[in-house]
mmCIF file of C-alpha atoms in Angstrom:
data_model
loop_
_atom_site.group_PDB
_atom_site.id
_atom_site.type_symbol
_atom_site.label_atom_id
_atom_site.label_comp_id
_atom_site.label_asym_id
_atom_site.label_seq_id
_atom_site.Cartn_x
_atom_site.Cartn_y
_atom_site.Cartn_z
ATOM 1 C CA MET A 1345 149.094 -34.064 -60.268
ATOM 2 C CA ILE A 1346 152.569 -34.807 -61.560
ATOM 3 C CA GLU A 1347 155.269 -33.976 -59.041
ATOM 4 C CA ALA A 1348 158.378 -35.291 -60.764
ATOM 5 C CA THR A 1349 160.501 -32.659 -62.475
ATOM 6 C CA THR A 1350 163.064 -34.932 -64.139
ATOM 7 C CA PRO A 1351 161.972 -37.270 -66.923
ATOM 8 C CA CYS A 1352 162.317 -40.916 -65.957
ATOM 9 C CA LEU A 1353 162.571 -43.035 -69.077
ATOM 10 C CA PRO A 1354 161.668 -46.716 -68.988
ATOM 11 C CA SER A 1355 164.461 -49.288 -68.888
ATOM 12 C CA HIS A 1356 164.752 -52.000 -71.535
ATOM 13 C CA GLU A 1357 163.046 -54.352 -69.116
ATOM 14 C CA GLU A 1358 160.168 -51.940 -68.448
ATOM 15 C CA LEU A 1359 159.674 -51.300 -72.157
ATOM 16 C CA ALA A 1360 159.647 -55.040 -72.768
ATOM 17 C CA GLU A 1361 157.038 -55.414 -70.038
ATOM 18 C CA LEU A 1362 154.778 -52.838 -71.725
ATOM 19 C CA VAL A 1363 155.052 -54.718 -75.029
ATOM 20 C CA GLU A 1364 154.455 -58.099 -73.392
ATOM 21 C CA ASP A 1365 151.318 -56.753 -71.639
ATOM 22 C CA VAL A 1366 149.891 -55.485 -74.938
ATOM 23 C CA TRP A 1367 150.571 -58.822 -76.645
ATOM 24 C CA ARG A 1368 148.992 -60.849 -73.869
ATOM 25 C CA SER A 1369 145.894 -58.621 -73.671
ATOM 26 C CA PHE A 1370 145.121 -57.874 -77.300
ATOM 27 C CA LEU A 1371 146.866 -60.508 -79.402
ATOM 28 C CA ASP A 1372 146.261 -63.331 -76.931
ATOM 29 C CA ASP A 1373 149.858 -64.460 -77.368
ATOM 30 C CA GLU A 1374 153.343 -64.234 -75.893
ATOM 31 C CA ILE A 1375 156.143 -62.242 -77.510
ATOM 32 C CA VAL A 1376 159.867 -62.745 -77.004
ATOM 33 C CA VAL A 1377 161.582 -59.373 -76.598
ATOM 34 C CA GLY A 1378 165.353 -59.035 -76.817
ATOM 35 C CA LEU A 1379 168.047 -56.484 -77.594
ATOM 36 C CA GLU A 1380 169.670 -58.069 -80.646
ATOM 37 C CA ALA A 1381 168.350 -56.974 -84.046
ATOM 38 C CA PRO A 1382 167.752 -59.779 -86.537
ATOM 39 C CA ASP A 1383 170.431 -59.873 -89.223
ATOM 40 C CA ASP A 1384 168.184 -59.499 -92.250
ATOM 41 C CA PRO A 1385 168.744 -56.099 -93.893
ATOM 42 C CA ASP A 1386 166.735 -56.797 -97.039
ATOM 43 C CA ARG A 1387 163.352 -56.983 -95.357
ATOM 44 C CA THR A 1388 160.643 -54.494 -96.226
ATOM 45 C CA LEU A 1389 160.005 -52.810 -92.926
ATOM 46 C CA MET A 1390 156.844 -51.165 -91.705
ATOM 47 C CA VAL A 1391 157.056 -48.304 -89.244
ATOM 48 C CA ALA A 1392 154.555 -47.083 -86.669
ATOM 49 C CA TRP A 1393 155.269 -44.357 -84.153
ATOM 50 C CA VAL A 1394 153.836 -41.883 -81.696
ATOM 51 C CA SER A 1395 155.522 -38.694 -80.568
ATOM 52 C CA ILE A 1396 155.690 -37.605 -76.950
ATOM 53 C CA THR A 1397 156.205 -33.862 -76.560
ATOM 54 C CA GLY A 1398 156.458 -31.476 -73.634
ATOM 55 C CA GLU A 1399 158.887 -31.373 -70.756
ATOM 56 C CA TRP A 1400 160.401 -34.469 -72.345
ATOM 57 C CA THR A 1401 160.282 -35.025 -76.091
ATOM 58 C CA GLY A 1402 160.783 -38.294 -77.924
ATOM 59 C CA HIS A 1403 159.192 -40.958 -80.072
ATOM 60 C CA LEU A 1404 158.136 -44.565 -79.582
ATOM 61 C CA GLN A 1405 158.737 -46.336 -82.862
ATOM 62 C CA VAL A 1406 157.849 -49.897 -83.855
ATOM 63 C CA LEU A 1407 159.372 -51.666 -86.854
ATOM 64 C CA THR A 1408 158.331 -54.976 -88.295
ATOM 65 C CA THR A 1409 158.004 -56.753 -91.608
ATOM 66 C CA ARG A 1410 154.815 -56.775 -93.661
ATOM 67 C CA VAL A 1411 154.221 -60.365 -92.575
ATOM 68 C CA GLY A 1412 154.690 -59.317 -88.966
ATOM 69 C CA ALA A 1413 152.278 -56.381 -89.249
ATOM 70 C CA GLU A 1414 149.688 -58.555 -90.987
ATOM 71 C CA GLY A 1415 150.042 -61.080 -88.194
ATOM 72 C CA ILE A 1416 149.469 -58.361 -85.592
ATOM 73 C CA ALA A 1417 146.409 -57.046 -87.439
ATOM 74 C CA SER A 1418 144.909 -60.485 -87.967
ATOM 75 C CA ALA A 1419 145.385 -61.355 -84.280
ATOM 76 C CA MET A 1420 143.780 -58.108 -83.129
ATOM 77 C CA PHE A 1421 140.901 -58.242 -85.647
ATOM 78 C CA GLN A 1422 140.608 -62.031 -85.133
ATOM 79 C CA MET A 1423 140.813 -62.614 -88.871
ATOM 80 C CA GLU A 1424 143.046 -64.728 -91.105
ATOM 81 C CA PRO A 1425 146.314 -62.976 -92.148
ATOM 82 C CA GLY A 1426 145.286 -62.921 -95.819
ATOM 83 C CA GLU A 1427 141.936 -61.299 -95.016
ATOM 84 C CA VAL A 1428 143.194 -58.037 -93.505
ATOM 85 C CA SER A 1429 143.381 -54.960 -95.721
ATOM 86 C CA SER A 1430 146.247 -52.459 -95.757
ATOM 87 C CA GLU A 1431 144.020 -50.025 -93.848
ATOM 88 C CA GLU A 1432 143.386 -52.641 -91.158
ATOM 89 C CA VAL A 1433 147.116 -53.436 -90.943
ATOM 90 C CA ALA A 1434 147.892 -49.722 -90.523
ATOM 91 C CA ASP A 1435 145.120 -49.306 -87.951
ATOM 92 C CA ALA A 1436 146.224 -52.240 -85.787
ATOM 93 C CA PHE A 1437 149.955 -51.604 -86.111
ATOM 94 C CA GLY A 1438 149.432 -47.934 -85.240
ATOM 95 C CA GLU A 1439 147.432 -48.930 -82.181
ATOM 96 C CA ILE A 1440 150.367 -51.056 -80.983
ATOM 97 C CA ALA A 1441 152.613 -47.968 -81.107
ATOM 98 C CA ASN A 1442 149.865 -45.923 -79.412
ATOM 99 C CA MET A 1443 149.468 -48.346 -76.508
ATOM 100 C CA VAL A 1444 153.180 -48.849 -75.846
ATOM 101 C CA GLY A 1445 153.806 -45.117 -76.313
ATOM 102 C CA GLY A 1446 150.975 -44.314 -73.918
ATOM 103 C CA GLY A 1447 152.591 -46.590 -71.360
ATOM 104 C CA VAL A 1448 155.947 -44.880 -71.836
ATOM 105 C CA LYS A 1449 154.312 -41.448 -71.484
ATOM 106 C CA GLY A 1450 152.862 -42.524 -68.158
ATOM 107 C CA MET A 1451 156.300 -43.678 -66.966
ATOM 108 C CA VAL A 1452 158.202 -40.568 -68.040
ATOM 109 C CA GLY A 1453 156.646 -38.674 -65.145
ATOM 110 C CA VAL A 1454 156.707 -35.102 -66.457
ATOM 111 C CA HIS A 1455 154.022 -33.126 -68.299
ATOM 112 C CA THR A 1456 153.820 -34.359 -71.903
ATOM 113 C CA ALA A 1457 151.305 -34.873 -74.708
ATOM 114 C CA LEU A 1458 150.950 -37.961 -76.903
ATOM 115 C CA SER A 1459 150.437 -37.624 -80.661
ATOM 116 C CA LEU A 1460 148.117 -39.716 -82.762
ATOM 117 C CA PRO A 1461 149.934 -42.758 -84.209
ATOM 118 C CA GLN A 1462 151.561 -42.499 -87.626
ATOM 119 C CA VAL A 1463 152.155 -45.539 -89.829
ATOM 120 C CA VAL A 1464 154.258 -46.130 -92.932
ATOM 121 C CA LEU A 1465 153.640 -49.505 -94.505
ATOM 122 C CA ASP A 1466 156.956 -49.579 -96.362
ATOM 123 C CA SER A 1467 159.898 -47.851 -94.707
ATOM 124 C CA ARG A 1468 161.516 -47.533 -98.133
ATOM 125 C CA ALA A 1469 158.703 -45.185 -99.051
ATOM 126 C CA LEU A 1470 157.980 -42.692 -96.302
ATOM 127 C CA ILE A 1471 154.494 -41.948 -97.500
ATOM 128 C CA SER A 1472 150.931 -42.635 -96.458
ATOM 129 C CA PRO A 1473 149.327 -46.089 -96.735
ATOM 130 C CA GLU A 1474 146.784 -44.721 -99.248
ATOM 131 C CA ALA A 1475 149.438 -43.929 -101.852
ATOM 132 C CA HIS A 1476 150.370 -46.211 -104.744
ATOM 133 C CA GLN A 1477 153.543 -46.303 -106.762
ATOM 134 C CA HIS A 1478 153.278 -44.679 -110.164
ATOM 135 C CA SER A 1479 156.781 -45.482 -111.393
ATOM 136 C CA SER A 1480 160.295 -46.192 -110.193
ATOM 137 C CA ILE A 1481 163.846 -46.350 -111.532
ATOM 138 C CA HIS A 1482 166.917 -47.898 -109.973
ATOM 139 C CA ALA A 1483 170.611 -47.045 -110.150
ATOM 140 C CA ILE A 1484 173.956 -48.013 -108.706
ATOM 141 C CA TRP A 1485 176.345 -45.176 -107.711
ATOM 142 C CA ARG A 1486 179.713 -45.919 -106.126
ATOM 143 C CA GLY A 1487 178.456 -49.391 -105.442
ATOM 144 C CA GLU A 1488 175.373 -48.284 -103.534
ATOM 145 C CA PRO A 1489 171.805 -48.760 -104.769
ATOM 146 C CA LEU A 1490 169.531 -45.788 -105.429
ATOM 147 C CA GLU A 1491 165.811 -45.903 -106.102
ATOM 148 C CA PHE A 1492 163.744 -42.985 -107.340
ATOM 149 C CA SER A 1493 160.005 -43.557 -107.227
ATOM 150 C CA LEU A 1494 156.936 -41.456 -107.888
ATOM 151 C CA TRP A 1495 153.917 -42.041 -105.640
ATOM 152 C CA GLU A 1496 150.354 -40.837 -105.976
ATOM 153 C CA ARG A 1497 147.944 -40.329 -103.079
ATOM 154 C CA GLY A 1498 144.430 -41.796 -103.262
ATOM 155 C CA GLU A 1499 142.885 -44.329 -105.604
ATOM 156 C CA LYS A 1500 144.892 -45.411 -108.639
ATOM 157 C CA ASN A 1501 143.835 -43.218 -111.555
ATOM 158 C CA GLU A 1502 144.079 -45.017 -114.903
ATOM 159 C CA LYS A 1503 143.474 -41.725 -116.713
ATOM 160 C CA THR A 1504 146.571 -40.035 -115.321
ATOM 161 C CA ASN A 1505 148.482 -38.541 -118.188
ATOM 162 C CA GLN A 1506 152.055 -39.598 -118.679
ATOM 163 C CA HIS A 1507 154.812 -37.880 -120.605
ATOM 164 C CA ASN A 1508 156.082 -39.782 -123.642
ATOM 165 C CA GLY A 1509 159.774 -40.617 -123.605
ATOM 166 C CA THR A 1510 162.401 -43.257 -123.917
ATOM 167 C CA ALA A 1511 161.762 -46.233 -121.714
ATOM 168 C CA VAL A 1512 164.186 -46.664 -118.868
ATOM 169 C CA GLY A 1513 166.035 -49.917 -119.158
ATOM 170 C CA GLY A 1514 167.526 -52.102 -116.491
ATOM 171 C CA VAL A 1515 170.465 -50.724 -114.572
ATOM 172 C CA MET B 1124 121.856 -51.353 -72.720
ATOM 173 C CA ARG B 1125 122.769 -48.803 -75.392
ATOM 174 C CA ILE B 1126 126.535 -48.180 -75.466
ATOM 175 C CA VAL B 1127 128.578 -45.661 -77.459
ATOM 176 C CA VAL B 1128 132.140 -46.863 -78.157
ATOM 177 C CA ALA B 1129 134.349 -44.027 -79.394
ATOM 178 C CA ASP B 1130 137.843 -44.608 -80.750
ATOM 179 C CA ASP B 1131 139.550 -43.527 -83.972
ATOM 180 C CA SER B 1132 140.999 -47.040 -84.277
ATOM 181 C CA THR B 1133 138.621 -49.566 -85.822
ATOM 182 C CA VAL B 1134 140.434 -52.487 -84.240
ATOM 183 C CA MET B 1135 140.281 -50.876 -80.812
ATOM 184 C CA ARG B 1136 136.509 -50.327 -81.100
ATOM 185 C CA ARG B 1137 136.176 -54.028 -81.958
ATOM 186 C CA ILE B 1138 138.378 -55.038 -79.038
ATOM 187 C CA VAL B 1139 136.379 -52.874 -76.616
ATOM 188 C CA ILE B 1140 133.090 -54.398 -77.832
ATOM 189 C CA ARG B 1141 134.578 -57.913 -77.726
ATOM 190 C CA THR B 1142 135.850 -57.346 -74.193
ATOM 191 C CA LEU B 1143 132.477 -55.989 -73.046
ATOM 192 C CA ARG B 1144 130.855 -59.153 -74.405
ATOM 193 C CA GLN B 1145 133.473 -61.384 -72.744
ATOM 194 C CA ALA B 1146 132.846 -59.551 -69.477
ATOM 195 C CA GLY B 1147 129.169 -60.464 -69.745
ATOM 196 C CA TYR B 1148 127.613 -57.134 -70.690
ATOM 197 C CA ASP B 1149 124.756 -56.765 -73.151
ATOM 198 C CA CYS B 1150 126.246 -55.512 -76.434
ATOM 199 C CA SER B 1151 123.156 -55.808 -78.610
ATOM 200 C CA ASP B 1152 122.871 -52.043 -79.043
ATOM 201 C CA VAL B 1153 126.306 -50.531 -79.650
ATOM 202 C CA ILE B 1154 126.922 -47.302 -81.544
ATOM 203 C CA GLN B 1155 130.471 -46.844 -82.860
ATOM 204 C CA ALA B 1156 132.011 -43.364 -83.079
ATOM 205 C CA ALA B 1157 135.331 -42.592 -84.800
ATOM 206 C CA ASN B 1158 135.987 -39.342 -82.929
ATOM 207 C CA GLY B 1159 134.684 -37.140 -80.122
ATOM 208 C CA GLN B 1160 132.308 -35.212 -82.373
ATOM 209 C CA GLU B 1161 130.572 -38.433 -83.457
ATOM 210 C CA ALA B 1162 130.367 -39.534 -79.819
ATOM 211 C CA TYR B 1163 128.819 -36.198 -78.847
ATOM 212 C CA GLU B 1164 126.234 -36.471 -81.637
ATOM 213 C CA ALA B 1165 125.415 -40.049 -80.647
ATOM 214 C CA VAL B 1166 124.780 -38.967 -77.060
ATOM 215 C CA ILE B 1167 122.544 -36.082 -78.124
ATOM 216 C CA ASN B 1168 120.611 -38.074 -80.744
ATOM 217 C CA ASP B 1169 120.495 -41.610 -79.340
ATOM 218 C CA ASP B 1170 120.369 -41.208 -75.535
ATOM 219 C CA PRO B 1171 122.790 -44.042 -74.638
ATOM 220 C CA ASP B 1172 123.222 -45.589 -71.176
ATOM 221 C CA LEU B 1173 127.023 -45.645 -71.318
ATOM 222 C CA VAL B 1174 129.850 -44.004 -73.284
ATOM 223 C CA LEU B 1175 133.286 -45.657 -73.467
ATOM 224 C CA SER B 1176 135.680 -43.247 -75.133
ATOM 225 C CA ASP B 1177 139.294 -43.023 -76.158
ATOM 226 C CA TRP B 1178 141.016 -39.810 -75.076
ATOM 227 C CA ASN B 1179 143.294 -38.943 -77.994
ATOM 228 C CA MET B 1180 141.241 -38.693 -81.210
ATOM 229 C CA PRO B 1181 141.218 -36.449 -84.285
ATOM 230 C CA GLU B 1182 138.472 -33.856 -84.918
ATOM 231 C CA MET B 1183 137.442 -33.719 -81.246
ATOM 232 C CA THR B 1184 139.247 -35.415 -78.365
ATOM 233 C CA GLY B 1185 137.492 -37.505 -75.766
ATOM 234 C CA ILE B 1186 137.816 -34.880 -73.027
ATOM 235 C CA GLU B 1187 136.462 -32.171 -75.353
ATOM 236 C CA SER B 1188 133.565 -34.451 -76.216
ATOM 237 C CA LEU B 1189 132.803 -35.093 -72.547
ATOM 238 C CA ARG B 1190 132.821 -31.369 -71.755
ATOM 239 C CA ALA B 1191 130.465 -30.678 -74.691
ATOM 240 C CA ILE B 1192 128.160 -33.491 -73.535
ATOM 241 C CA ARG B 1193 127.978 -32.088 -70.012
ATOM 242 C CA GLU B 1194 127.452 -28.544 -71.330
ATOM 243 C CA ALA B 1195 124.526 -29.879 -73.354
ATOM 244 C CA GLY B 1196 122.980 -31.094 -70.094
ATOM 245 C CA SER B 1197 123.510 -34.851 -70.509
ATOM 246 C CA GLU B 1198 124.372 -36.876 -67.403
ATOM 247 C CA VAL B 1199 125.168 -40.043 -69.365
ATOM 248 C CA LEU B 1200 127.594 -42.455 -67.676
ATOM 249 C CA PHE B 1201 130.930 -41.680 -69.354
ATOM 250 C CA GLY B 1202 134.242 -43.520 -68.975
ATOM 251 C CA PHE B 1203 137.575 -43.321 -70.766
ATOM 252 C CA VAL B 1204 139.366 -46.317 -72.286
ATOM 253 C CA THR B 1205 142.744 -44.963 -73.233
ATOM 254 C CA SER B 1206 146.423 -45.809 -73.600
ATOM 255 C CA GLU B 1207 147.329 -43.192 -70.995
ATOM 256 C CA GLY B 1208 146.413 -43.604 -67.363
ATOM 257 C CA SER B 1209 148.413 -41.024 -65.425
ATOM 258 C CA ALA B 1210 147.107 -39.549 -62.168
ATOM 259 C CA GLU B 1211 146.959 -36.165 -63.898
ATOM 260 C CA MET B 1212 144.679 -37.492 -66.648
ATOM 261 C CA ARG B 1213 142.479 -39.365 -64.193
ATOM 262 C CA ALA B 1214 141.999 -36.160 -62.201
ATOM 263 C CA GLU B 1215 141.208 -34.203 -65.362
ATOM 264 C CA ALA B 1216 138.711 -36.865 -66.432
ATOM 265 C CA VAL B 1217 136.887 -36.859 -63.106
ATOM 266 C CA ALA B 1218 136.837 -33.043 -63.015
ATOM 267 C CA ALA B 1219 135.153 -33.019 -66.439
ATOM 268 C CA GLY B 1220 132.504 -35.498 -65.300
ATOM 269 C CA ALA B 1221 133.902 -38.935 -66.169
ATOM 270 C CA ALA B 1222 133.051 -41.827 -63.866
ATOM 271 C CA PHE B 1223 136.234 -43.837 -64.520
ATOM 272 C CA LEU B 1224 139.319 -44.293 -66.684
ATOM 273 C CA ILE B 1225 140.452 -47.711 -67.909
ATOM 274 C CA ALA B 1226 144.049 -47.798 -69.192
ATOM 275 C CA LYS B 1227 145.025 -49.997 -72.141
ATOM 276 C CA PRO B 1228 145.881 -52.797 -72.237
ATOM 277 C CA PHE B 1229 142.880 -54.269 -70.452
ATOM 278 C CA ASN B 1230 140.948 -57.525 -70.323
ATOM 279 C CA SER B 1231 137.448 -58.653 -69.361
ATOM 280 C CA ASP B 1232 138.405 -58.772 -65.661
ATOM 281 C CA THR B 1233 139.484 -55.121 -65.837
ATOM 282 C CA PHE B 1234 136.134 -54.175 -67.371
ATOM 283 C CA ARG B 1235 134.160 -56.096 -64.748
ATOM 284 C CA ASP B 1236 136.200 -54.638 -61.887
ATOM 285 C CA VAL B 1237 135.453 -51.096 -63.045
ATOM 286 C CA LEU B 1238 132.036 -51.322 -64.690
ATOM 287 C CA ASP B 1239 130.180 -53.502 -62.192
ATOM 288 C CA GLU B 1240 130.112 -50.560 -59.807
ATOM 289 C CA PHE B 1241 128.167 -48.485 -62.333
ATOM 290 C CA VAL B 1242 126.279 -50.914 -64.579
ATOM 291 C CA ALA B 1243 123.558 -53.183 -63.217
#
């Protein structure tokens, strides 16, 4: 039974060790873990996370690029990067968050529950992997970009009705 | 040997089967289950020799599945393969009738170390 009463969160080094263990075991590769974020703000990022709730509450989140997530999925499925589907990328990437999050949960040392992993394949669109973009418009306001996009869950439906109107031009 | 591998992650089911094979176990008759309910039905309908199950799954969790299996009278060899391996969970697993709990990540040595005690 758990005896600790104060949550004990993993250090950077311990978190890195959890990640390195997962990579060695399931991707058959080494990973270099550091503290500095890469300076590349224009990347499309994918997000996977699990929530830990209870006497301590938090989230273990993983971010990577689409190329990175495809690489993870292809290594875990033992397929070529171009062969993995979006569902397989989401499945594998979510499992990475699940395994590292499970390790963190075990280290926290107080009574908690782990959620199922959640995955968003494009952090610009916080929606499910099954959705497709129906339309989008872009704007600049006070020098900052804005994007409004409409997404539809499920298979793309060619019969979806669309309102008639003036086409939106470039901004 | 008929084995049920239960995990809601497709890639994790593949990795478990791959690791079983690498560890030298017969994987010619494997039934895959995507949640605890499917694992329960596989045990009732297909009389496996071994169940390797994730803990945290939608529809029915692994521990709920194990309890339902035992309530149905099955004594099938049941072990967890899960991302969580706390002492509390191990105790809960054993109390429900599990033989072992393997924490992810694992490799073929881990499987052999645990399974050789139970599988001929």
